Amino acid sequence: MRFTSEQRLDDGVLEREFTLGEIPGILWTSGSAPAPLILIGHNGGLHKRESRLVARARHSAAEYGYAVAAIDHPGHGERPRSAVDDQARADLRRAMQAGEPVDEIFESFIVPLVEKAVPEWRTTLDALLSLPEIGGPVGYSGMTAIGIRLAVVEPRIAAAGFFAGGFVPRAQREEARQVTIPLQFLLQWDDEGNDRQLALDLFDAFGTKEKTLHANMGGHAGTPWFEVDDGNRFFARHLK
Amino acid sequence: MRFTSEQRLDDGVLEREFTLGEIPGILWTSGSAPAPLILIGHNGGLHKRESRLVARARHSAAEYGYAVAAIDHPGHGERPRSAVDDQARADLRRAMQAGEPVDEIFESFIVPLVEKAVPEWRTTLDALLSLPEIGGPVGYSGMTAIGIRLAVVEPRIAAAGFFAGGFVPRAQREEARQVTIPLQFLLQWDDEGNDRQLALDLFDAFGTKEKTLHANMGGHAGTPWFEVDDGNRFFARHLK
């Protein structure tokens, strides 16, 4: 892990960009004592520098003292896109404009993303946990598909907050039963691109008994800010 | 309004029992400055002295500074039961034991309860708001059927937390569309006596855009304690 930039922000948070092999990431910390760590897994198409993600990360570090990390998943952010990625995105746009079904296109796109991103998160976790300012335990917050697989294969993930608004491949819908860590599941009730009943079924399927659903009105990007605090308090109950 | 007892509890909360005409109630306060008020409407069969209700009320007063009031609804707690109440309860027990449908029995029981309890809450509100230690605004927390009607007819109710586990008559399911105040709706996912889909449909029906659903695992009485804090923080966003 190599830190490539370092900046002290006006909220006192130290923001450091890093690379780990091909993986570019950002680490936000607010102190030097070993802090619990939250990994933020952003959704398809997004970037580790996406403004809401950065606002959430800084708030979690500044107000709650967490160390927070985000990486660019393969084909996302500043990472090169493969021809296959570009083709899938073009197919997706065309199918959406034509009002055609998109599930199989999403499967072709998200399944390999999960396969590649989860080992990268585990490698990143190894590196982050070797830093003196990060003490664990570890929470994951963000994209559901990657989060399910990560929660199933990575025993160091102690609690997770999943955002329901995103495609979840069949394989991860099956794996949901194996998720046994405490979970907070965040649903936008009127998310135009995502089926509400599928999300409720997924909430039902998670294997953990300590799961809470938070549903709010509005579309995909309309999650109210108070859910950021609710998420941090959820982690405070389980990461300390 | 006549205070009939007064006790300073070990958490510093002042607990006063009162009567207002036939209505017996309890008021919990933690200071002398005018505080926002939360009305707790307990569910069918329960009592203003029910232990979880009292624990919630004291916590809201001690930790958040709210004034909190509960009353015994007609036929509940220390109030006399009518022969009609007794008959309905006997019918309900018999039908449940026989595995027969209970909706019509509940309708015959809850509809008159709502009709009687809501004017009593408004009378109680008049009296409470005349006390110097209560400043408003006012929130309602508890039984959904009574809460819907109260939110529709009483403009002084500024925000409400409803518990989904309880029978809601057809009339209040219709009235739900007229509820336009901020709302937090608390659902037990595996509530044995209440239909989950009906509860989700009701959440969908509420007319307000500022509504949040919190669903947790477990049966009717299994709501986790952290929801008490979530409820208080919800009120803090809307009653201040």
PDB file of C-alpha atoms in Angstrom, chain A residues 15 22 36 44 62 68 86 103 118 131 183 190 200-201 205 209 229:
ATOM      1  CA  GLU A  15      -7.697  12.218   3.584  1.00  0.00           C
ATOM      2  CA  GLU A  22      -3.835  -1.813  -9.490  1.00  0.00           C
ATOM      3  CA  PRO A  36     -12.861   0.729  13.792  1.00  0.00           C
ATOM      4  CA  GLY A  44     -22.153   0.536 -10.333  1.00  0.00           C
ATOM      5  CA  ALA A  62     -15.171  13.461  11.760  1.00  0.00           C
ATOM      6  CA  VAL A  68     -13.284   4.944   6.337  1.00  0.00           C
ATOM      7  CA  ASP A  86     -18.033  -0.781 -22.511  1.00  0.00           C
ATOM      8  CA  ASP A 103     -31.749  -8.334 -15.976  1.00  0.00           C
ATOM      9  CA  VAL A 118     -14.370  -9.040  -3.471  1.00  0.00           C
ATOM     10  CA  LEU A 131      -1.837   0.373   9.740  1.00  0.00           C
ATOM     11  CA  LEU A 183     -27.320  -5.896   8.945  1.00  0.00           C
ATOM     12  CA  ASP A 190     -40.025   4.503  -5.050  1.00  0.00           C
ATOM     13  CA  LEU A 200     -38.253  -6.893   0.410  1.00  0.00           C
ATOM     14  CA  ASP A 201     -37.731 -10.548  -0.554  1.00  0.00           C
ATOM     15  CA  ALA A 205     -33.816 -13.902   2.826  1.00  0.00           C
ATOM     16  CA  LYS A 209     -31.565 -12.437  12.945  1.00  0.00           C
ATOM     17  CA  ASP A 229     -26.291   9.075  11.133  1.00  0.00           C
TER      18      ASP A 229
END
